[in-house]
Structures are given as C-alpha cells and as structure tokens.
Coordinates of N, CA and C in Angstrom, one line a residue:
X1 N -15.1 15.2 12.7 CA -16.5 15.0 12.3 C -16.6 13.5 12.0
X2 N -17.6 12.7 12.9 CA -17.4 11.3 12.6 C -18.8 10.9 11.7
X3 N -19.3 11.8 11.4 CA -20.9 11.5 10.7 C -21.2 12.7 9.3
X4 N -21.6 12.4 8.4 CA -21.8 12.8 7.5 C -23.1 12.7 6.7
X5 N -24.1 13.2 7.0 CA -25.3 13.0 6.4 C -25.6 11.6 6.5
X6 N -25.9 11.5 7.9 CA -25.9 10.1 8.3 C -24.8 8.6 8.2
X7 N -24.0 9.1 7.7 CA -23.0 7.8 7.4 C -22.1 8.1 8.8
X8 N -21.7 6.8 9.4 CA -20.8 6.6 10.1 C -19.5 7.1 9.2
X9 N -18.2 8.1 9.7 CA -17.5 7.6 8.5 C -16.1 7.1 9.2
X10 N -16.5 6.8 10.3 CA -15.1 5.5 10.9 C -15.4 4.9 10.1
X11 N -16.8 4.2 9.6 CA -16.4 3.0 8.6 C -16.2 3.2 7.2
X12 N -15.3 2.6 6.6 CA -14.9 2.9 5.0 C -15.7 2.6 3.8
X13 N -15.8 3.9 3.9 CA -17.1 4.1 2.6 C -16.2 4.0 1.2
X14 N -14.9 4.5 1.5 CA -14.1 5.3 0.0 C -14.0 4.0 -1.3
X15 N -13.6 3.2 -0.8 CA -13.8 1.5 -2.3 C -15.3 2.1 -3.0
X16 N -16.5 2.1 -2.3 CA -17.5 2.5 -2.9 C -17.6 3.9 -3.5
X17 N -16.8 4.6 -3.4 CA -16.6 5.8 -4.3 C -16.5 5.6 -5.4
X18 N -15.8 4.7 -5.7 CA -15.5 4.3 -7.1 C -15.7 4.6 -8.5
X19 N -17.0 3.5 -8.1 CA -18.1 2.9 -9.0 C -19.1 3.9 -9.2
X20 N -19.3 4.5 -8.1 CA -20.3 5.2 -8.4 C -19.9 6.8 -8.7
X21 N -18.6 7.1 -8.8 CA -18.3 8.3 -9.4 C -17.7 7.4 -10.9
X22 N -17.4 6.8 -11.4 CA -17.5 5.9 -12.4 C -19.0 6.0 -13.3
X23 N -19.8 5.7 -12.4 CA -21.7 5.7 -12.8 C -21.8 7.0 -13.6
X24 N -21.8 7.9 -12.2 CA -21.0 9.4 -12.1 C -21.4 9.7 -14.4
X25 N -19.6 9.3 -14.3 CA -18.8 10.0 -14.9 C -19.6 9.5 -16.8
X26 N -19.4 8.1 -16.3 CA -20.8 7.4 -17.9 C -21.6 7.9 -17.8
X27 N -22.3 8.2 -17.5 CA -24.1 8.8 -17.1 C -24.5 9.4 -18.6
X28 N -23.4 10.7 -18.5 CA -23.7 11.4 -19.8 C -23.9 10.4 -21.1
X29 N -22.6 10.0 -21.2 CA -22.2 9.3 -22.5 C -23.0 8.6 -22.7
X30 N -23.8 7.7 -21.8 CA -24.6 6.9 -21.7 C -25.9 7.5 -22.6
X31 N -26.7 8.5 -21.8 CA -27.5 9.0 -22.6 C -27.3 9.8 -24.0
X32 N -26.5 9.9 -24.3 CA -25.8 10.6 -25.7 C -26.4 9.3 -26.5
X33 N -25.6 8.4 -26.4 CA -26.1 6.7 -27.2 C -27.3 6.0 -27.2
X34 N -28.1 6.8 -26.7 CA -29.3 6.2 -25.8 C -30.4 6.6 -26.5
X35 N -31.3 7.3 -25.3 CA -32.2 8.3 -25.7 C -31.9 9.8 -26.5
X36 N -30.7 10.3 -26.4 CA -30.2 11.6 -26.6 C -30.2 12.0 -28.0
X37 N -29.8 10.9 -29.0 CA -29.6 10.5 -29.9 C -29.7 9.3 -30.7
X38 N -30.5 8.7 -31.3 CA -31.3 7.8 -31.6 C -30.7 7.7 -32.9
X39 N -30.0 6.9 -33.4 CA -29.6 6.2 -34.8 C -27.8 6.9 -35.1
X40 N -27.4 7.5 -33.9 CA -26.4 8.4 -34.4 C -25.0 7.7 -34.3
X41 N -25.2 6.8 -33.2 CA -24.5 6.1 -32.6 C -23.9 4.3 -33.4
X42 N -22.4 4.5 -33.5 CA -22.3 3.1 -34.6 C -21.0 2.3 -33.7
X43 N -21.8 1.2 -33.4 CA -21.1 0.4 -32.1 C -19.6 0.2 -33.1
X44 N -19.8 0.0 -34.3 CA -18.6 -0.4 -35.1 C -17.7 1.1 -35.4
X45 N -17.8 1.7 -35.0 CA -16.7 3.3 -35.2 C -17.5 3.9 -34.1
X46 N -17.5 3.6 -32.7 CA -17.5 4.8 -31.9 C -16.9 6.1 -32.0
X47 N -15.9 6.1 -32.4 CA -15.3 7.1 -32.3 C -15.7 8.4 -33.0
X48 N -16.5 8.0 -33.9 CA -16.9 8.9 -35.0 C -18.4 9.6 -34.3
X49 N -19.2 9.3 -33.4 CA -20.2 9.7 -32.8 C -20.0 11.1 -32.6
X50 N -19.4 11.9 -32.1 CA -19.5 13.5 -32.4 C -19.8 13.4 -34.2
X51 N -18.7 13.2 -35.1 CA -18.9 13.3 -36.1 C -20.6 13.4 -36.4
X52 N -21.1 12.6 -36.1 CA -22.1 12.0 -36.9 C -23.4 12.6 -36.0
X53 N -22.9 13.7 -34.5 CA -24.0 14.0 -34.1 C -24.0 15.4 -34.9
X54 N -23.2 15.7 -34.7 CA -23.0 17.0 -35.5 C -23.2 17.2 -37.1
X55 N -23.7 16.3 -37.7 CA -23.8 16.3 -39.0 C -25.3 15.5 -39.5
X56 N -26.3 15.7 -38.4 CA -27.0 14.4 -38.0 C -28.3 15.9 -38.4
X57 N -29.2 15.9 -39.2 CA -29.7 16.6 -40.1 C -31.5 17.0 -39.5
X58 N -31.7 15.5 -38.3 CA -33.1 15.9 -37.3 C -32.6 16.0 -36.1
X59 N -31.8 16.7 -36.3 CA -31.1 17.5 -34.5 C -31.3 18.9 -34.7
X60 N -31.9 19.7 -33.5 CA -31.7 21.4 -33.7 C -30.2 21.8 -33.2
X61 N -29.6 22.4 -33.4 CA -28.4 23.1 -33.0 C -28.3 23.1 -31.8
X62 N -29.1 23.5 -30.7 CA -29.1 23.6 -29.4 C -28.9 21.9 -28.9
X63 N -29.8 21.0 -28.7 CA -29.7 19.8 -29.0 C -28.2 19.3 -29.0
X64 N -27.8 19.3 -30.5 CA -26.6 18.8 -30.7 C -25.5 19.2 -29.9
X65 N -25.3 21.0 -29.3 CA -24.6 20.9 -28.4 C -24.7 20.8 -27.0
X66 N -26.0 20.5 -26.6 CA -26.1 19.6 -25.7 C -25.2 18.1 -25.8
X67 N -25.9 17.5 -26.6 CA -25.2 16.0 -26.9 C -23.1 15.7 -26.6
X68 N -22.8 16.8 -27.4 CA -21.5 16.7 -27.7 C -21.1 17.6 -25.9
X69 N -21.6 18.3 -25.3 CA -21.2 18.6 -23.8 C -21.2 17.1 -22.9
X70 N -22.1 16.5 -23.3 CA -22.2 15.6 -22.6 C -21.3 14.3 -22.7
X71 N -20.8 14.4 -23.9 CA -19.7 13.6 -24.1 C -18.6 14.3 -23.6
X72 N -18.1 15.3 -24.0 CA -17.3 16.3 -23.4 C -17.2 15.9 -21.9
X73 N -18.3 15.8 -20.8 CA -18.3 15.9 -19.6 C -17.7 14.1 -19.1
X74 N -18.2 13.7 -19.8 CA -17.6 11.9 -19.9 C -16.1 11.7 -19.9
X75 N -15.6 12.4 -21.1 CA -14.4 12.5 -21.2 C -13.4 13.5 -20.2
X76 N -14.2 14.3 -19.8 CA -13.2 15.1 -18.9 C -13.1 14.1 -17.3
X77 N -14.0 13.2 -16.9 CA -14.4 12.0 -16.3 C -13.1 11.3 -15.9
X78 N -12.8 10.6 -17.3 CA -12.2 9.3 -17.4 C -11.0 9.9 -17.5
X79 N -10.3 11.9 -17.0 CA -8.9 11.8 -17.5 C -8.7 11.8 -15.9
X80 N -9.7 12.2 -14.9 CA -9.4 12.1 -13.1 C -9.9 11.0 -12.8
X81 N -10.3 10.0 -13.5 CA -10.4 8.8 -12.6 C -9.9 7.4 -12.3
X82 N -8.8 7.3 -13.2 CA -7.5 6.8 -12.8 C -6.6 7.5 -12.0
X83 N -6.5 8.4 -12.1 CA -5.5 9.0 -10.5 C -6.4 8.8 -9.3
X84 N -7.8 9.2 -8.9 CA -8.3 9.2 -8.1 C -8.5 7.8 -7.4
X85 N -8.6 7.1 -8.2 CA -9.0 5.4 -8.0 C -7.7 4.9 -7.5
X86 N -6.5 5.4 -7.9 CA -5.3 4.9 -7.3 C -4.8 5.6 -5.9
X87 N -4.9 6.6 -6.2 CA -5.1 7.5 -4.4 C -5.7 7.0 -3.8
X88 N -7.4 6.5 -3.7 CA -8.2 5.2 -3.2 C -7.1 4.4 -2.5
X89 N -6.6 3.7 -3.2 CA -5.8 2.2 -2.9 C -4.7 2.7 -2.1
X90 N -4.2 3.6 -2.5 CA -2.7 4.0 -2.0 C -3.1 4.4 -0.4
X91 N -4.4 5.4 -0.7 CA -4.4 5.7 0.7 C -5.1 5.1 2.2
X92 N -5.8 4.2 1.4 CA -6.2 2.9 2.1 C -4.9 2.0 2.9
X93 N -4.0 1.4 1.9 CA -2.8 0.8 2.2 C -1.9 1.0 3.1
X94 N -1.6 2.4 3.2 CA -0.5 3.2 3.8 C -1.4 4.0 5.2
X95 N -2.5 3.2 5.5 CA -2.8 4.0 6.6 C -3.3 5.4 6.9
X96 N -3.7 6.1 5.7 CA -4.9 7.5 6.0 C -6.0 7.6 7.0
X97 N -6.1 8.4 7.9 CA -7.6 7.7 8.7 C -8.9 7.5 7.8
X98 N -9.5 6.9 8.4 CA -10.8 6.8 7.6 C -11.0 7.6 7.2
X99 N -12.0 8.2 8.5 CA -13.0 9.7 7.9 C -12.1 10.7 7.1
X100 N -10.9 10.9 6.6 CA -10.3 11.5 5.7 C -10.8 10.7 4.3
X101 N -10.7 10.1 4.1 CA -10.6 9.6 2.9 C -12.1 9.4 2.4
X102 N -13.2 9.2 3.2 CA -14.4 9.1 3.7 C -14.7 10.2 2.6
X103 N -14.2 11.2 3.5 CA -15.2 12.9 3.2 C -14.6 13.4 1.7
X104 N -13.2 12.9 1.6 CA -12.6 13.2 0.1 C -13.6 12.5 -1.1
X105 N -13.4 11.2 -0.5 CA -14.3 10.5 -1.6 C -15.3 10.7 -2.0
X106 N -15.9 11.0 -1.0 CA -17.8 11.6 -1.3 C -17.8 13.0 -1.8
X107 N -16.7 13.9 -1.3 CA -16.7 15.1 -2.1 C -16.2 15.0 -3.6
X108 N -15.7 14.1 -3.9 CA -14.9 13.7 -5.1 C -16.4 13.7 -6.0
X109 N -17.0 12.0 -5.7 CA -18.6 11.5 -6.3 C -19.4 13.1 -6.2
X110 N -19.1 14.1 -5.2 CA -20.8 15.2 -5.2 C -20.1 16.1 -6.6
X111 N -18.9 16.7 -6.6 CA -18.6 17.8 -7.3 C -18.5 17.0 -8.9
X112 N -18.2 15.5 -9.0 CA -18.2 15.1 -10.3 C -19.8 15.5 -10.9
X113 N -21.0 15.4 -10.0 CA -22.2 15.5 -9.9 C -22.5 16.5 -10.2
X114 N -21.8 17.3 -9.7 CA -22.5 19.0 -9.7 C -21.6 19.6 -11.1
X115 N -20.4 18.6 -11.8 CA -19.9 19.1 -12.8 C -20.5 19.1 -13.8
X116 N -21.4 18.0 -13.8 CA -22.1 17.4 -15.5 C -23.5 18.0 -14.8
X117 N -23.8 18.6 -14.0 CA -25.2 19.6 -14.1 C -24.7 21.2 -14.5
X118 N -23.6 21.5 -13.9 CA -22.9 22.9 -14.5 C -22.7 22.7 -15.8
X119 N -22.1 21.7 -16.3 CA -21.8 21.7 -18.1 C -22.8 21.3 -18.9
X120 N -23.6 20.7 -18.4 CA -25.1 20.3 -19.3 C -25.7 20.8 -19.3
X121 N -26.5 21.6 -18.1 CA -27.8 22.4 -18.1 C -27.5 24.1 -17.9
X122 N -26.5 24.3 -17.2 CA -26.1 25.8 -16.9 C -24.8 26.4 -17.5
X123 N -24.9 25.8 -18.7 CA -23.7 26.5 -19.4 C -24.1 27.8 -20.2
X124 N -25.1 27.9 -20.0 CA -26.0 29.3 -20.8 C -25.3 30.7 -19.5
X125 N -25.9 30.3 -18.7 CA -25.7 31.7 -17.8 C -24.7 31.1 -17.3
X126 N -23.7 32.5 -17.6 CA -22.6 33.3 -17.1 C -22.1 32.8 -15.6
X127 N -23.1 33.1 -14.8 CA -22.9 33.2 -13.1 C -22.8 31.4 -12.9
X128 N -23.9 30.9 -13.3 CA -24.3 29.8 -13.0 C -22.5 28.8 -13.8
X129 N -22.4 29.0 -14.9 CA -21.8 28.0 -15.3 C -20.4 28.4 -14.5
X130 N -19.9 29.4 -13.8 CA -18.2 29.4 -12.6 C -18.9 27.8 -11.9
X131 N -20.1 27.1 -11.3 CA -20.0 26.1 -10.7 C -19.0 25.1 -11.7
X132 N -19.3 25.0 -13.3 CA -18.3 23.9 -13.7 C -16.7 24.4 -13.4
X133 N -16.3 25.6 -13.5 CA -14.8 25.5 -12.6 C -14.8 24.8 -11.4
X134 N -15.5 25.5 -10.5 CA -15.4 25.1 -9.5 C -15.6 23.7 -8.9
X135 N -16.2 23.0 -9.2 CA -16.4 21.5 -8.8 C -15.5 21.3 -9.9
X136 N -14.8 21.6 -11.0 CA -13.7 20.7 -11.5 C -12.3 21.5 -10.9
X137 N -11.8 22.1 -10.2 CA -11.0 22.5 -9.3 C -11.1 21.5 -8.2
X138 N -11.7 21.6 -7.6 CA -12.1 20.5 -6.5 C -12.3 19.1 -7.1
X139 N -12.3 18.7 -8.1 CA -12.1 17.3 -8.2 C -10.5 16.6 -8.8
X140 N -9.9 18.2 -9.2 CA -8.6 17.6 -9.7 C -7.8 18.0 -7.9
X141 N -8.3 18.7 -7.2 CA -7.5 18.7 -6.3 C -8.2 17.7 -5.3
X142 N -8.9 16.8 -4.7 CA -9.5 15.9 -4.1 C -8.9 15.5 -4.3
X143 N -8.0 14.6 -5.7 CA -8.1 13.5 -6.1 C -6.0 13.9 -6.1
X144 N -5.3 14.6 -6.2 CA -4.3 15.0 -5.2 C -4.1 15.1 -4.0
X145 N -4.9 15.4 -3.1 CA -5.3 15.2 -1.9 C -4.6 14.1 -1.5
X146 N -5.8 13.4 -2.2 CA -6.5 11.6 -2.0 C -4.8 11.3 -2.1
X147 N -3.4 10.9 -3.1 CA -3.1 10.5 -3.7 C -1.6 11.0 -2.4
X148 N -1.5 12.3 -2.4 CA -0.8 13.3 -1.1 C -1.2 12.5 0.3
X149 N -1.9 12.6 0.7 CA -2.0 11.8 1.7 C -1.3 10.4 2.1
X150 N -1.7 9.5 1.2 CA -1.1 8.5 1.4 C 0.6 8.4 1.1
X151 N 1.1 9.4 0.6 CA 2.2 9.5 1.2 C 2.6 9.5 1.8
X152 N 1.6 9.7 3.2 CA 2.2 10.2 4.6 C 2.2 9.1 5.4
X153 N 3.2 9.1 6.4 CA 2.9 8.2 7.3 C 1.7 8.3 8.6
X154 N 1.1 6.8 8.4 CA 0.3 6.9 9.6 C 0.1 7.9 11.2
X155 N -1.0 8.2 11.5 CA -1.0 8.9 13.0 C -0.2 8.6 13.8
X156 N -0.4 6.9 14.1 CA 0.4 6.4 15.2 C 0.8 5.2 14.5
X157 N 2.2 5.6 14.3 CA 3.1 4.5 13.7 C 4.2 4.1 15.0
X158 N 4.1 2.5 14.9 CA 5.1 1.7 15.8 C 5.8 2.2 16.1
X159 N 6.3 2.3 17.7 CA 7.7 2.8 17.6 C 8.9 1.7 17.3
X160 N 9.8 2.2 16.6 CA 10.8 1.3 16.3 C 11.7 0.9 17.3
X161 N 12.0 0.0 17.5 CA 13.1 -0.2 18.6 C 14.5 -0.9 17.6
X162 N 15.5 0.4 18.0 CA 16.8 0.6 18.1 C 17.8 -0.1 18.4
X163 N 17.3 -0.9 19.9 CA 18.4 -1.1 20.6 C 18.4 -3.0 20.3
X164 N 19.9 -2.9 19.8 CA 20.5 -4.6 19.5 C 19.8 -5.2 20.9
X165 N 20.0 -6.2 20.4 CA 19.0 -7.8 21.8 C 19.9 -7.9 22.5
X166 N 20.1 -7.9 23.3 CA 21.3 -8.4 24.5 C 21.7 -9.8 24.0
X167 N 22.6 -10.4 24.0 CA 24.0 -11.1 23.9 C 23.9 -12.1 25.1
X168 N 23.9 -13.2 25.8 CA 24.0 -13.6 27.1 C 25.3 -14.6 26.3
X169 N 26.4 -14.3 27.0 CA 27.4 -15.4 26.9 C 27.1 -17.0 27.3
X170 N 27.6 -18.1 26.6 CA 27.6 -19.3 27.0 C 28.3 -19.5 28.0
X171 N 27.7 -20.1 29.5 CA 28.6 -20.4 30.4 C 29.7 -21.6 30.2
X172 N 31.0 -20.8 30.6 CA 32.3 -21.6 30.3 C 31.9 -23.3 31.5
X173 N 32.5 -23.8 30.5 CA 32.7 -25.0 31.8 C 33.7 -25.5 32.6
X174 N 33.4 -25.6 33.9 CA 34.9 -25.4 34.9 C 35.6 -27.2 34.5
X175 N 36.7 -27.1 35.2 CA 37.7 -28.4 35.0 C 37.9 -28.4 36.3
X176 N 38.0 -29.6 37.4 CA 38.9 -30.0 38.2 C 39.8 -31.1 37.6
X177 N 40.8 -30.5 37.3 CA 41.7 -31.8 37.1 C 42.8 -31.9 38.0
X178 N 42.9 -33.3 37.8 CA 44.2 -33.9 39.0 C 45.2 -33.8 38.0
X179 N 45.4 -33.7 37.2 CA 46.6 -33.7 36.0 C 46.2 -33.5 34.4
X180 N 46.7 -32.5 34.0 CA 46.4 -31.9 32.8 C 47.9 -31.9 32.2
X181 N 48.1 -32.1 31.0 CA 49.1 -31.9 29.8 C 48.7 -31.7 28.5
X182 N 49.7 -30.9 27.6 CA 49.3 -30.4 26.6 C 50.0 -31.9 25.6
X183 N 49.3 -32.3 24.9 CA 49.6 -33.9 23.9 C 49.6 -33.2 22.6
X184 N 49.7 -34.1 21.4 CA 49.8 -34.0 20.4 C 49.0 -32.6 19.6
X185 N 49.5 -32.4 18.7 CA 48.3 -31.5 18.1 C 47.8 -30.3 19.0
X186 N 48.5 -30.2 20.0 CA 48.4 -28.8 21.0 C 47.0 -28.8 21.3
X187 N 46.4 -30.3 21.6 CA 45.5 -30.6 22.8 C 45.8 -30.6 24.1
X188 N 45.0 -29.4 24.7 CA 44.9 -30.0 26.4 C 43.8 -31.1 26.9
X189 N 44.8 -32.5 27.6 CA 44.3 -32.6 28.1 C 44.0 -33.0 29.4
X190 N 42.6 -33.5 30.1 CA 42.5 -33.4 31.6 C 42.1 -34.6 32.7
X191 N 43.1 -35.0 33.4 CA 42.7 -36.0 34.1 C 41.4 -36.0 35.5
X192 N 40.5 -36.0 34.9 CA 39.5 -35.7 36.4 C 39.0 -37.4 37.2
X193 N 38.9 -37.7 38.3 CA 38.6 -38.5 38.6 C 36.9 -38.5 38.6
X194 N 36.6 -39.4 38.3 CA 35.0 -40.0 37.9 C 34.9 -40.8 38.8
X195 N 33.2 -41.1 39.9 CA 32.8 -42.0 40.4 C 32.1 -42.8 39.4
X196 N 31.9 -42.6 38.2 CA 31.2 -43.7 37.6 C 31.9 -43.6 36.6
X197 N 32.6 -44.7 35.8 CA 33.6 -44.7 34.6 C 33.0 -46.0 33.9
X198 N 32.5 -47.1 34.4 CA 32.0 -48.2 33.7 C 31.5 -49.0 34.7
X199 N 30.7 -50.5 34.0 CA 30.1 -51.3 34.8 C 30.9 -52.4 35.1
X200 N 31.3 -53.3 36.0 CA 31.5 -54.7 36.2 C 30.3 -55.4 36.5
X201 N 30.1 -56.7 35.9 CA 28.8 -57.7 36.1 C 29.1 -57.9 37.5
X202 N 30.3 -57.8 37.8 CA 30.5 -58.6 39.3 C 30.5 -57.1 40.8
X203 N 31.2 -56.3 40.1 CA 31.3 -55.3 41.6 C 30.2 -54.2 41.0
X204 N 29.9 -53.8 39.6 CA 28.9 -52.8 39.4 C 29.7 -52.0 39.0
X205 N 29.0 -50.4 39.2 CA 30.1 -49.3 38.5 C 31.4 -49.3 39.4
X206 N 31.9 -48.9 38.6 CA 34.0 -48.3 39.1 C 34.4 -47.1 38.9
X207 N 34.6 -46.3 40.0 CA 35.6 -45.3 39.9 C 36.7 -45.1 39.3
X208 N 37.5 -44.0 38.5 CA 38.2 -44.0 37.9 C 38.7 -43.0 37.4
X209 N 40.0 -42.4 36.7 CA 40.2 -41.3 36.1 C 40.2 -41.4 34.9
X210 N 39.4 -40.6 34.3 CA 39.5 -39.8 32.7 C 39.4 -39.0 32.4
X211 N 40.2 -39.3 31.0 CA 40.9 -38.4 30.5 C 39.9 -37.5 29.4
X212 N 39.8 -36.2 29.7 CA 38.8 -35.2 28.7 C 39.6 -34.3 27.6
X213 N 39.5 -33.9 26.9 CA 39.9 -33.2 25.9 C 39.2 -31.5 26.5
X214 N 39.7 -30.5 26.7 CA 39.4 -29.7 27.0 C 39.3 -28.3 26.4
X215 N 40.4 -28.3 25.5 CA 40.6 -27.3 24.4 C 41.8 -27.5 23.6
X216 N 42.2 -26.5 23.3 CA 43.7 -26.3 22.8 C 44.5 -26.0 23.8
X217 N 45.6 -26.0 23.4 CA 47.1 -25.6 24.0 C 47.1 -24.0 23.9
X218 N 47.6 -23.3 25.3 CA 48.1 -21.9 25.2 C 48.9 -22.0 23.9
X219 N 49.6 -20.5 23.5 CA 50.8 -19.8 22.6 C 51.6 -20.3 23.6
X220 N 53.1 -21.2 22.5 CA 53.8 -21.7 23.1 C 54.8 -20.5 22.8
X221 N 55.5 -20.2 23.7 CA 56.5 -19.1 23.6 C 57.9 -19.8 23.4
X222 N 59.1 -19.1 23.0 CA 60.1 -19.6 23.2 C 61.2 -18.6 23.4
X223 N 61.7 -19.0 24.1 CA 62.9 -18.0 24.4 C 64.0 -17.6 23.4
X224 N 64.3 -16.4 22.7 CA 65.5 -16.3 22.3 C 66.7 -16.4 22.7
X225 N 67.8 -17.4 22.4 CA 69.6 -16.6 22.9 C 70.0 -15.7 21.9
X226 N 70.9 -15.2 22.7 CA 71.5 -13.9 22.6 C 72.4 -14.5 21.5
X227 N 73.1 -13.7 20.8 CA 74.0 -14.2 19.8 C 75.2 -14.0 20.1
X228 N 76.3 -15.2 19.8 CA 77.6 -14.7 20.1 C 78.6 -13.8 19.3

C-alpha cells in the first residue's frame, strides 16, 4: 500500500509523528490547567493539582472525575512516548522501509486519539469504553513494533564481498652479468657492461663495466670431514 488517505507514504512522514502524538498526548493536561479547571492549578507545586482538583469545593463530582481522567490520560501518554520516539530514530537509521514506519506512526498518533476519547468521554458505557483497551493495546504494541523492526536488517543489504584482493607479485629484475662474486658482507656482486657510464668533455659518453649490488649471497655450505 503506497497511499494512505491521500499521503504518499514512500515519503517519510514518521519524524512528524512525533510532535503531534506528543500534541496528542498534552491536549488533556492541557485543558485540565486551562479551561477545565480555573484557579486549581499552582505553577509553584504542580504536582499537587489532582490534590487540589479533588478537593476544589465549585466542582460537581462528575466534573472532577472528568478532570483527573484527563490527567490520567496525559500520564499514561508520556510512559509510551519515549520508547516510541526512539523506535522512530532507530528505525529510520537501520533502514525499515518507509511505508512501514509510515503506517505504524500514524496508527500510533490515531489510537493515542481514539484513547483520550475512550477515557474521557466513553468511560460511562461498558461496550463503548473496551475502545480504551484496545487502542492502548495497539499503542504499546505499535510502538514495539516500531522499535522490533529496526532491529532488523534492511531488504536489500550489500552483498559483502569475501574474497581477499588479489596479490600481483613485484616483477623480479633480470641481471646479465659478465662477472658476478660474492664480496664482503655476503654481497653479490654484478659486473654488467654499460653503453653509457659517464661523460668526457672530449669524446662524450663512455662505455664501460659496472659494478651493481644485486642482493645477498646464497647459504654458504660447508662440508664436514669425517673424524679420525
């Protein structure tokens, strides 16, 4: 499937999942501090905000557990969306196809969607509220998925090549010599004659023999006598 309610999804939508299952996930909290709750909220002890909805004396009952679901739904948010957001990267990096991570991601953003409508508004009826399992089933496993995958290796990964470089030996260099002896230090060396050996101002270059250094000396052997 390369199209998804109009999106291309060869191209990589999933980075932009992000933020906006992030939007997503604040939305509630957001309105809890907001309009939801008007004076309940103390930037200096956040933390105490249930406290203080729940003890907050022009709220009806119904209301207040509205308020405190909705925080609830924030917080169940922020415990899948660090694993999810790193699956993102991981499976970006390591080569997932697109449209895989495409369709994860955007199912990831719909069911976080359809979680805080199950836990906010349809938590009264019975039938209605199995949608909050179910889109939070599907967002802890998306987001495994997401994270599974990129473990894997690519479709089409390089083939490796195995085989060592070939070797080409340095060509040896030949000797003609007119006279070779093994000298000092078990140098060979080689008398080759040269048409050009040096210049005279008067006759120009001169032929000649010289002497090259060629290598070492073979393993000198020696004979044992017998003992008497």
């Amino acid at each position: 499937m390369e199209s998804f309610l109009g999106l291309d999804l060869t191209r990589n939508y999933s980075f932009f999942t992000v933020p906006a299952a992030f939007f997503v996930i604040t939305f509630p909290h957001a309105y809890t501090i907001t309009a939801g709750a008007k004076g309940t909220y103390d930037n200096c002890n956040p933390r105490s905000h249930k406290d203080r909805i729940t003890n907050c004396q022009t709220l009806d009952k119904s209301h207040k557990q509205f308020l405190l679901r909705a925080k609830a739904a924030t917080e169940n948010g922020f415990e899948t969306i660090g694993l999810y957001a790193s699956g993102i990267v991981a499976a970006n990096f390591t080569g997932v196809p697109t449209p895989q991570i495409n369709i994860l991601g955007l199912g990831y953003v719909v069911s976080r969607l359809v979680y805080n409508i199950a836990y906010l508004w349809l938590q009264d009826n019975p039938r209605l509220s199995r949608l909050k399992i179910t889109s939070a089933d599907f967002i802890r496993g998306s987001s495994l998925i997401v994270l599974a995958l990129s473990l894997t290796m690519p479709d089409n990964p390089e083939a490796c090549d195995t085989d060592s470089p070939a070797v080409t030996a340095a060509p040896k260099e030949s000797f003609d010599c007119d006279y070779s002896y093994c000298g000092e230090d078990d140098i060979l060396w080689c008398f080759q004659f040269i048409p050009f050996t040096t210049i005279d101002p008067t006759l120009g270059p001169l032929p000649g023999e010289t002497r090259v250094s060629i290598g070492m000396c073979g393993l000198k052997t020696t004979q044992s006598n017998p003992v008497d």
